[in-house]
Amino acid sequence: MKIFLDTADVPTIVKHFDTGLIDGITTNPTLIMKSGRDPEDVYSELRNIGYNDISMEVMGDGPEMVEEGRRLAKTFGKCATIKVPCTP
């Protein structure tokens, strides 16, 4: 079992990740944008800090979600787990 922290607040992520109890980070673009930041900036910061399992949710409502998922996977490599929302 893996335990993921669900937040977009980088200081909170650092604080809790340093406990050793968290395996990865999961968030979504809406949470990140509420913090006033760009999702890719947050993903880059987390990757640069050294987190190797970051769930990144794509935005959109159609085929463009697949392309965005591929782009995120290519940009962030092995640290990216791509989430596709399935709610209306």
mmCIF file of N, CA, C and O in Angstrom:
data_model
loop_
_atom_site.group_PDB
_atom_site.id
_atom_site.type_symbol
_atom_site.label_atom_id
_atom_site.label_comp_id
_atom_site.label_asym_id
_atom_site.label_seq_id
_atom_site.Cartn_x
_atom_site.Cartn_y
_atom_site.Cartn_z
ATOM 1 N N MET A 1 0.853 -1.176 0.000
ATOM 2 C CA MET A 1 0.000 0.000 0.000
ATOM 3 C C MET A 1 0.895 1.234 0.000
ATOM 4 O O MET A 1 1.922 1.265 0.656
ATOM 5 N N LYS A 2 0.467 2.251 -0.740
ATOM 6 C CA LYS A 2 1.150 3.532 -0.757
ATOM 7 C C LYS A 2 0.225 4.583 -0.167
ATOM 8 O O LYS A 2 -0.986 4.541 -0.369
ATOM 9 N N ILE A 3 0.815 5.541 0.531
ATOM 10 C CA ILE A 3 0.059 6.651 1.115
ATOM 11 C C ILE A 3 0.459 7.926 0.388
ATOM 12 O O ILE A 3 1.645 8.268 0.321
ATOM 13 N N PHE A 4 -0.566 8.606 -0.166
ATOM 14 C CA PHE A 4 -0.346 9.842 -0.906
ATOM 15 C C PHE A 4 -0.946 11.014 -0.136
ATOM 16 O O PHE A 4 -2.043 10.913 0.399
ATOM 17 N N LEU A 5 -0.227 12.115 -0.120
ATOM 18 C CA LEU A 5 -0.708 13.349 0.489
ATOM 19 C C LEU A 5 -1.444 14.138 -0.584
ATOM 20 O O LEU A 5 -0.908 14.375 -1.669
ATOM 21 N N ASP A 6 -2.684 14.546 -0.312
ATOM 22 C CA ASP A 6 -3.518 15.239 -1.286
ATOM 23 C C ASP A 6 -3.598 16.715 -0.926
ATOM 24 O O ASP A 6 -4.438 17.127 -0.127
ATOM 25 N N THR A 7 -2.710 17.509 -1.499
ATOM 26 C CA THR A 7 -2.682 18.947 -1.268
ATOM 27 C C THR A 7 -1.861 19.614 -2.362
ATOM 28 O O THR A 7 -1.090 18.952 -3.050
ATOM 29 N N ALA A 8 -2.012 20.918 -2.487
ATOM 30 C CA ALA A 8 -1.223 21.687 -3.447
ATOM 31 C C ALA A 8 -0.271 22.641 -2.738
ATOM 32 O O ALA A 8 0.447 23.384 -3.377
ATOM 33 N N ASP A 9 -0.259 22.608 -1.415
ATOM 34 C CA ASP A 9 0.553 23.528 -0.628
ATOM 35 C C ASP A 9 1.956 22.942 -0.416
ATOM 36 O O ASP A 9 2.125 21.991 0.360
ATOM 37 N N VAL A 10 2.939 23.494 -1.106
ATOM 38 C CA VAL A 10 4.284 22.929 -1.083
ATOM 39 C C VAL A 10 4.884 22.905 0.328
ATOM 40 O O VAL A 10 5.458 21.883 0.721
ATOM 41 N N PRO A 11 4.780 23.967 1.146
ATOM 42 C CA PRO A 11 5.327 23.874 2.506
ATOM 43 C C PRO A 11 4.695 22.734 3.321
ATOM 44 O O PRO A 11 5.393 22.042 4.070
ATOM 45 N N THR A 12 3.402 22.513 3.166
ATOM 46 C CA THR A 12 2.734 21.404 3.852
ATOM 47 C C THR A 12 3.258 20.076 3.335
ATOM 48 O O THR A 12 3.500 19.143 4.116
ATOM 49 N N ILE A 13 3.458 19.977 2.036
ATOM 50 C CA ILE A 13 3.987 18.755 1.438
ATOM 51 C C ILE A 13 5.366 18.446 2.018
ATOM 52 O O ILE A 13 5.638 17.325 2.456
ATOM 53 N N VAL A 14 6.239 19.449 2.035
ATOM 54 C CA VAL A 14 7.593 19.251 2.561
ATOM 55 C C VAL A 14 7.538 18.808 4.017
ATOM 56 O O VAL A 14 8.205 17.847 4.421
ATOM 57 N N LYS A 15 6.726 19.471 4.815
ATOM 58 C CA LYS A 15 6.619 19.156 6.247
ATOM 59 C C LYS A 15 6.218 17.700 6.467
ATOM 60 O O LYS A 15 6.841 16.980 7.243
ATOM 61 N N HIS A 16 5.175 17.260 5.773
ATOM 62 C CA HIS A 16 4.657 15.914 5.997
ATOM 63 C C HIS A 16 5.472 14.836 5.279
ATOM 64 O O HIS A 16 5.595 13.720 5.769
ATOM 65 N N PHE A 17 6.028 15.175 4.130
ATOM 66 C CA PHE A 17 6.818 14.191 3.395
ATOM 67 C C PHE A 17 8.073 13.837 4.168
ATOM 68 O O PHE A 17 8.523 12.692 4.158
ATOM 69 N N ASP A 18 8.632 14.823 4.871
ATOM 70 C CA ASP A 18 9.848 14.589 5.641
ATOM 71 C C ASP A 18 9.649 13.629 6.810
ATOM 72 O O ASP A 18 10.625 13.167 7.394
ATOM 73 N N THR A 19 8.402 13.292 7.152
ATOM 74 C CA THR A 19 8.154 12.327 8.223
ATOM 75 C C THR A 19 8.495 10.909 7.795
ATOM 76 O O THR A 19 8.667 10.031 8.641
ATOM 77 N N GLY A 20 8.555 10.680 6.478
ATOM 78 C CA GLY A 20 8.825 9.344 5.969
ATOM 79 C C GLY A 20 7.580 8.477 5.842
ATOM 80 O O GLY A 20 7.656 7.323 5.430
ATOM 81 N N LEU A 21 6.427 9.024 6.201
ATOM 82 C CA LEU A 21 5.181 8.259 6.138
ATOM 83 C C LEU A 21 4.463 8.387 4.800
ATOM 84 O O LEU A 21 3.553 7.622 4.515
ATOM 85 N N ILE A 22 4.863 9.349 3.983
ATOM 86 C CA ILE A 22 4.179 9.655 2.729
ATOM 87 C C ILE A 22 4.982 9.088 1.563
ATOM 88 O O ILE A 22 6.182 9.308 1.457
ATOM 89 N N ASP A 23 4.298 8.348 0.674
ATOM 90 C CA ASP A 23 4.959 7.754 -0.484
ATOM 91 C C ASP A 23 4.928 8.653 -1.712
ATOM 92 O O ASP A 23 5.767 8.521 -2.594
ATOM 93 N N GLY A 24 3.940 9.523 -1.791
ATOM 94 C CA GLY A 24 3.812 10.366 -2.962
ATOM 95 C C GLY A 24 2.839 11.497 -2.717
ATOM 96 O O GLY A 24 2.256 11.633 -1.647
ATOM 97 N N ILE A 25 2.678 12.319 -3.750
ATOM 98 C CA ILE A 25 1.828 13.504 -3.703
ATOM 99 C C ILE A 25 0.750 13.360 -4.760
ATOM 100 O O ILE A 25 1.020 12.946 -5.889
ATOM 101 N N THR A 26 -0.477 13.719 -4.413
ATOM 102 C CA THR A 26 -1.546 13.795 -5.404
ATOM 103 C C THR A 26 -2.256 15.126 -5.224
ATOM 104 O O THR A 26 -2.434 15.613 -4.112
ATOM 105 N N THR A 27 -2.589 15.732 -6.320
ATOM 106 C CA THR A 27 -3.301 17.003 -6.284
ATOM 107 C C THR A 27 -4.067 17.137 -7.588
ATOM 108 O O THR A 27 -4.149 16.200 -8.358
ATOM 109 N N ASN A 28 -4.635 18.296 -7.804
ATOM 110 C CA ASN A 28 -5.326 18.535 -9.067
ATOM 111 C C ASN A 28 -5.170 19.996 -9.449
ATOM 112 O O ASN A 28 -4.850 20.832 -8.593
ATOM 113 N N PRO A 29 -5.361 20.311 -10.713
ATOM 114 C CA PRO A 29 -5.157 21.683 -11.177
ATOM 115 C C PRO A 29 -6.016 22.711 -10.435
ATOM 116 O O PRO A 29 -5.562 23.832 -10.185
ATOM 117 N N THR A 30 -7.235 22.351 -10.065
ATOM 118 C CA THR A 30 -8.106 23.295 -9.362
ATOM 119 C C THR A 30 -7.508 23.680 -8.013
ATOM 120 O O THR A 30 -7.475 24.855 -7.650
ATOM 121 N N LEU A 31 -7.036 22.687 -7.256
ATOM 122 C CA LEU A 31 -6.402 22.984 -5.965
ATOM 123 C C LEU A 31 -5.183 23.873 -6.146
ATOM 124 O O LEU A 31 -4.971 24.817 -5.386
ATOM 125 N N ILE A 32 -4.370 23.558 -7.142
ATOM 126 C CA ILE A 32 -3.157 24.339 -7.363
ATOM 127 C C ILE A 32 -3.497 25.761 -7.761
ATOM 128 O O ILE A 32 -2.923 26.723 -7.240
ATOM 129 N N MET A 33 -4.454 25.941 -8.669
ATOM 130 C CA MET A 33 -4.812 27.288 -9.120
ATOM 131 C C MET A 33 -5.421 28.119 -7.997
ATOM 132 O O MET A 33 -5.250 29.331 -7.962
ATOM 133 N N LYS A 34 -6.108 27.468 -7.048
ATOM 134 C CA LYS A 34 -6.633 28.190 -5.883
ATOM 135 C C LYS A 34 -5.502 28.767 -5.053
ATOM 136 O O LYS A 34 -5.681 29.761 -4.351
ATOM 137 N N SER A 35 -4.332 28.146 -5.124
ATOM 138 C CA SER A 35 -3.178 28.653 -4.393
ATOM 139 C C SER A 35 -2.505 29.805 -5.145
ATOM 140 O O SER A 35 -1.551 30.390 -4.650
ATOM 141 N N GLY A 36 -3.003 30.100 -6.366
ATOM 142 C CA GLY A 36 -2.446 31.198 -7.152
ATOM 143 C C GLY A 36 -1.237 30.796 -7.982
ATOM 144 O O GLY A 36 -0.542 31.650 -8.515
ATOM 145 N N ARG A 37 -0.994 29.501 -8.104
ATOM 146 C CA ARG A 37 0.179 29.035 -8.830
ATOM 147 C C ARG A 37 -0.235 28.260 -10.076
ATOM 148 O O ARG A 37 -1.359 27.785 -10.187
ATOM 149 N N ASP A 38 0.702 28.119 -10.983
ATOM 150 C CA ASP A 38 0.500 27.318 -12.187
ATOM 151 C C ASP A 38 0.807 25.861 -11.848
ATOM 152 O O ASP A 38 1.823 25.580 -11.207
ATOM 153 N N PRO A 39 -0.063 24.922 -12.256
ATOM 154 C CA PRO A 39 0.178 23.521 -11.928
ATOM 155 C C PRO A 39 1.566 23.010 -12.325
ATOM 156 O O PRO A 39 2.238 22.328 -11.551
ATOM 157 N N GLU A 40 2.022 23.350 -13.524
ATOM 158 C CA GLU A 40 3.325 22.845 -13.958
ATOM 159 C C GLU A 40 4.466 23.417 -13.129
ATOM 160 O O GLU A 40 5.483 22.746 -12.934
ATOM 161 N N ASP A 41 4.314 24.633 -12.615
ATOM 162 C CA ASP A 41 5.338 25.190 -11.729
ATOM 163 C C ASP A 41 5.419 24.383 -10.437
ATOM 164 O O ASP A 41 6.501 24.103 -9.932
ATOM 165 N N VAL A 42 4.263 24.003 -9.907
ATOM 166 C CA VAL A 42 4.226 23.201 -8.678
ATOM 167 C C VAL A 42 4.821 21.823 -8.941
ATOM 168 O O VAL A 42 5.651 21.336 -8.162
ATOM 169 N N TYR A 43 4.424 21.185 -10.042
ATOM 170 C CA TYR A 43 4.974 19.867 -10.365
ATOM 171 C C TYR A 43 6.490 19.940 -10.520
ATOM 172 O O TYR A 43 7.214 19.063 -10.039
ATOM 173 N N SER A 44 6.983 20.986 -11.179
ATOM 174 C CA SER A 44 8.429 21.151 -11.363
ATOM 175 C C SER A 44 9.131 21.327 -10.018
ATOM 176 O O SER A 44 10.190 20.730 -9.778
ATOM 177 N N GLU A 45 8.554 22.148 -9.154
ATOM 178 C CA GLU A 45 9.150 22.370 -7.843
ATOM 179 C C GLU A 45 9.225 21.057 -7.054
ATOM 180 O O GLU A 45 10.254 20.739 -6.452
ATOM 181 N N LEU A 46 8.142 20.302 -7.064
ATOM 182 C CA LEU A 46 8.128 19.031 -6.334
ATOM 183 C C LEU A 46 9.148 18.044 -6.912
ATOM 184 O O LEU A 46 9.866 17.375 -6.173
ATOM 185 N N ARG A 47 9.226 17.984 -8.223
ATOM 186 C CA ARG A 47 10.217 17.101 -8.857
ATOM 187 C C ARG A 47 11.631 17.534 -8.503
ATOM 188 O O ARG A 47 12.479 16.712 -8.160
ATOM 189 N N ASN A 48 11.885 18.847 -8.535
ATOM 190 C CA ASN A 48 13.222 19.354 -8.239
ATOM 191 C C ASN A 48 13.614 19.135 -6.782
ATOM 192 O O ASN A 48 14.796 18.994 -6.466
ATOM 193 N N ILE A 49 12.623 19.113 -5.884
ATOM 194 C CA ILE A 49 12.894 18.817 -4.477
ATOM 195 C C ILE A 49 13.303 17.348 -4.340
ATOM 196 O O ILE A 49 14.082 16.991 -3.468
ATOM 197 N N GLY A 50 12.782 16.490 -5.220
ATOM 198 C CA GLY A 50 13.167 15.093 -5.201
ATOM 199 C C GLY A 50 12.044 14.104 -5.010
ATOM 200 O O GLY A 50 12.295 12.908 -4.835
ATOM 201 N N TYR A 51 10.801 14.554 -5.059
ATOM 202 C CA TYR A 51 9.683 13.621 -4.929
ATOM 203 C C TYR A 51 9.566 12.824 -6.219
ATOM 204 O O TYR A 51 9.572 13.375 -7.304
ATOM 205 N N ASN A 52 9.460 11.511 -6.076
ATOM 206 C CA ASN A 52 9.491 10.675 -7.267
ATOM 207 C C ASN A 52 8.157 10.020 -7.605
ATOM 208 O O ASN A 52 8.103 9.145 -8.454
ATOM 209 N N ASP A 53 7.081 10.445 -6.949
ATOM 210 C CA ASP A 53 5.757 9.919 -7.295
ATOM 211 C C ASP A 53 4.727 11.035 -7.112
ATOM 212 O O ASP A 53 4.239 11.262 -6.007
ATOM 213 N N ILE A 54 4.446 11.734 -8.204
ATOM 214 C CA ILE A 54 3.533 12.881 -8.175
ATOM 215 C C ILE A 54 2.366 12.596 -9.114
ATOM 216 O O ILE A 54 2.556 12.424 -10.318
ATOM 217 N N SER A 55 1.159 12.517 -8.562
ATOM 218 C CA SER A 55 -0.033 12.325 -9.383
ATOM 219 C C SER A 55 -0.446 13.672 -9.952
ATOM 220 O O SER A 55 -0.650 14.633 -9.207
ATOM 221 N N MET A 56 -0.565 13.731 -11.267
ATOM 222 C CA MET A 56 -0.883 14.965 -11.985
ATOM 223 C C MET A 56 -2.170 14.755 -12.763
ATOM 224 O O MET A 56 -2.225 13.895 -13.642
ATOM 225 N N GLU A 57 -3.190 15.528 -12.446
ATOM 226 C CA GLU A 57 -4.478 15.372 -13.121
ATOM 227 C C GLU A 57 -4.553 16.251 -14.360
ATOM 228 O O GLU A 57 -4.205 17.428 -14.318
ATOM 229 N N VAL A 58 -5.028 15.662 -15.453
ATOM 230 C CA VAL A 58 -5.194 16.424 -16.687
ATOM 231 C C VAL A 58 -6.494 17.230 -16.621
ATOM 232 O O VAL A 58 -7.405 16.901 -15.869
ATOM 233 N N MET A 59 -6.540 18.289 -17.429
ATOM 234 C CA MET A 59 -7.742 19.112 -17.522
ATOM 235 C C MET A 59 -8.368 18.897 -18.891
ATOM 236 O O MET A 59 -7.701 18.501 -19.833
ATOM 237 N N GLY A 60 -9.645 19.191 -18.994
ATOM 238 C CA GLY A 60 -10.343 19.077 -20.263
ATOM 239 C C GLY A 60 -11.548 18.174 -20.138
ATOM 240 O O GLY A 60 -11.875 17.683 -19.059
ATOM 241 N N ASP A 61 -12.203 17.953 -21.258
ATOM 242 C CA ASP A 61 -13.387 17.104 -21.231
ATOM 243 C C ASP A 61 -13.510 16.250 -22.486
ATOM 244 O O ASP A 61 -14.583 15.857 -22.885
ATOM 245 N N GLY A 62 -12.403 15.952 -23.102
ATOM 246 C CA GLY A 62 -12.450 15.147 -24.316
ATOM 247 C C GLY A 62 -11.086 14.613 -24.672
ATOM 248 O O GLY A 62 -10.231 14.423 -23.811
ATOM 249 N N PRO A 63 -10.867 14.383 -25.956
ATOM 250 C CA PRO A 63 -9.606 13.792 -26.424
ATOM 251 C C PRO A 63 -8.362 14.598 -26.038
ATOM 252 O O PRO A 63 -7.282 14.042 -25.928
ATOM 253 N N GLU A 64 -8.525 15.900 -25.804
ATOM 254 C CA GLU A 64 -7.368 16.716 -25.429
ATOM 255 C C GLU A 64 -6.764 16.272 -24.098
ATOM 256 O O GLU A 64 -5.599 16.522 -23.811
ATOM 257 N N MET A 65 -7.561 15.569 -23.281
ATOM 258 C CA MET A 65 -7.041 15.065 -22.010
ATOM 259 C C MET A 65 -5.940 14.037 -22.254
ATOM 260 O O MET A 65 -4.948 13.998 -21.531
ATOM 261 N N VAL A 66 -6.089 13.220 -23.274
ATOM 262 C CA VAL A 66 -5.073 12.215 -23.592
ATOM 263 C C VAL A 66 -3.777 12.893 -24.010
ATOM 264 O O VAL A 66 -2.690 12.532 -23.551
ATOM 265 N N GLU A 67 -3.897 13.900 -24.857
ATOM 266 C CA GLU A 67 -2.707 14.627 -25.307
ATOM 267 C C GLU A 67 -2.024 15.335 -24.140
ATOM 268 O O GLU A 67 -0.801 15.336 -24.050
ATOM 269 N N GLU A 68 -2.810 15.946 -23.253
ATOM 270 C CA GLU A 68 -2.212 16.608 -22.089
ATOM 271 C C GLU A 68 -1.515 15.590 -21.199
ATOM 272 O O GLU A 68 -0.417 15.838 -20.693
ATOM 273 N N GLY A 69 -2.127 14.425 -21.015
ATOM 274 C CA GLY A 69 -1.502 13.372 -20.219
ATOM 275 C C GLY A 69 -0.176 12.933 -20.809
ATOM 276 O O GLY A 69 0.812 12.770 -20.094
ATOM 277 N N ARG A 70 -0.135 12.775 -22.104
ATOM 278 C CA ARG A 70 1.114 12.391 -22.771
ATOM 279 C C ARG A 70 2.168 13.480 -22.619
ATOM 280 O O ARG A 70 3.346 13.192 -22.406
ATOM 281 N N ARG A 71 1.735 14.733 -22.741
ATOM 282 C CA ARG A 71 2.678 15.846 -22.611
ATOM 283 C C ARG A 71 3.255 15.905 -21.196
ATOM 284 O O ARG A 71 4.460 16.068 -21.010
ATOM 285 N N LEU A 72 2.383 15.760 -20.179
ATOM 286 C CA LEU A 72 2.859 15.778 -18.796
ATOM 287 C C LEU A 72 3.816 14.617 -18.540
ATOM 288 O O LEU A 72 4.856 14.788 -17.892
ATOM 289 N N ALA A 73 3.475 13.440 -19.044
ATOM 290 C CA ALA A 73 4.339 12.268 -18.856
ATOM 291 C C ALA A 73 5.703 12.494 -19.505
ATOM 292 O O ALA A 73 6.740 12.142 -18.932
ATOM 293 N N LYS A 74 5.701 13.097 -20.686
ATOM 294 C CA LYS A 74 6.971 13.360 -21.378
ATOM 295 C C LYS A 74 7.777 14.432 -20.638
ATOM 296 O O LYS A 74 8.988 14.306 -20.478
ATOM 297 N N THR A 75 7.097 15.463 -20.153
ATOM 298 C CA THR A 75 7.769 16.565 -19.469
ATOM 299 C C THR A 75 8.351 16.136 -18.124
ATOM 300 O O THR A 75 9.469 16.516 -17.778
ATOM 301 N N PHE A 76 7.598 15.348 -17.358
ATOM 302 C CA PHE A 76 8.002 15.037 -15.995
ATOM 303 C C PHE A 76 8.542 13.623 -15.808
ATOM 304 O O PHE A 76 9.014 13.278 -14.723
ATOM 305 N N GLY A 77 8.467 12.808 -16.827
ATOM 306 C CA GLY A 77 9.096 11.497 -16.788
ATOM 307 C C GLY A 77 8.536 10.552 -15.747
ATOM 308 O O GLY A 77 7.343 10.531 -15.475
ATOM 309 N N LYS A 78 9.442 9.775 -15.157
ATOM 310 C CA LYS A 78 9.045 8.687 -14.267
ATOM 311 C C LYS A 78 8.386 9.141 -12.973
ATOM 312 O O LYS A 78 7.727 8.341 -12.320
ATOM 313 N N CYS A 79 8.529 10.406 -12.602
ATOM 314 C CA CYS A 79 7.890 10.858 -11.356
ATOM 315 C C CYS A 79 6.399 11.125 -11.553
ATOM 316 O O CYS A 79 5.665 11.295 -10.583
ATOM 317 N N ALA A 80 5.937 11.134 -12.808
ATOM 318 C CA ALA A 80 4.539 11.476 -13.108
ATOM 319 C C ALA A 80 3.628 10.264 -13.127
ATOM 320 O O ALA A 80 3.903 9.276 -13.808
ATOM 321 N N THR A 81 2.551 10.352 -12.378
ATOM 322 C CA THR A 81 1.440 9.426 -12.498
ATOM 323 C C THR A 81 0.282 10.274 -13.008
ATOM 324 O O THR A 81 -0.112 11.245 -12.355
ATOM 325 N N ILE A 82 -0.243 9.961 -14.181
ATOM 326 C CA ILE A 82 -1.257 10.795 -14.817
ATOM 327 C C ILE A 82 -2.638 10.351 -14.377
ATOM 328 O O ILE A 82 -2.989 9.172 -14.469
ATOM 329 N N LYS A 83 -3.445 11.318 -13.878
ATOM 330 C CA LYS A 83 -4.817 11.057 -13.462
ATOM 331 C C LYS A 83 -5.772 11.667 -14.490
ATOM 332 O O LYS A 83 -5.599 12.798 -14.906
ATOM 333 N N VAL A 84 -6.760 10.890 -14.882
ATOM 334 C CA VAL A 84 -7.796 11.371 -15.804
ATOM 335 C C VAL A 84 -9.107 11.393 -15.041
ATOM 336 O O VAL A 84 -9.578 10.363 -14.586
ATOM 337 N N PRO A 85 -9.726 12.589 -14.883
ATOM 338 C CA PRO A 85 -10.984 12.659 -14.143
ATOM 339 C C PRO A 85 -12.112 11.988 -14.916
ATOM 340 O O PRO A 85 -12.171 12.078 -16.141
ATOM 341 N N CYS A 86 -12.971 11.317 -14.190
ATOM 342 C CA CYS A 86 -14.089 10.593 -14.833
ATOM 343 C C CYS A 86 -15.436 11.105 -14.348
ATOM 344 O O CYS A 86 -16.439 10.414 -14.477
ATOM 345 N N THR A 87 -15.458 12.296 -13.796
ATOM 346 C CA THR A 87 -16.729 12.883 -13.324
ATOM 347 C C THR A 87 -17.153 13.979 -14.279
ATOM 348 O O THR A 87 -16.314 14.621 -14.898
ATOM 349 N N PRO A 88 -18.458 14.206 -14.402
ATOM 350 C CA PRO A 88 -18.917 15.254 -15.321
ATOM 351 C C PRO A 88 -18.569 16.645 -14.816
ATOM 352 O O PRO A 88 -18.384 16.860 -13.672
#
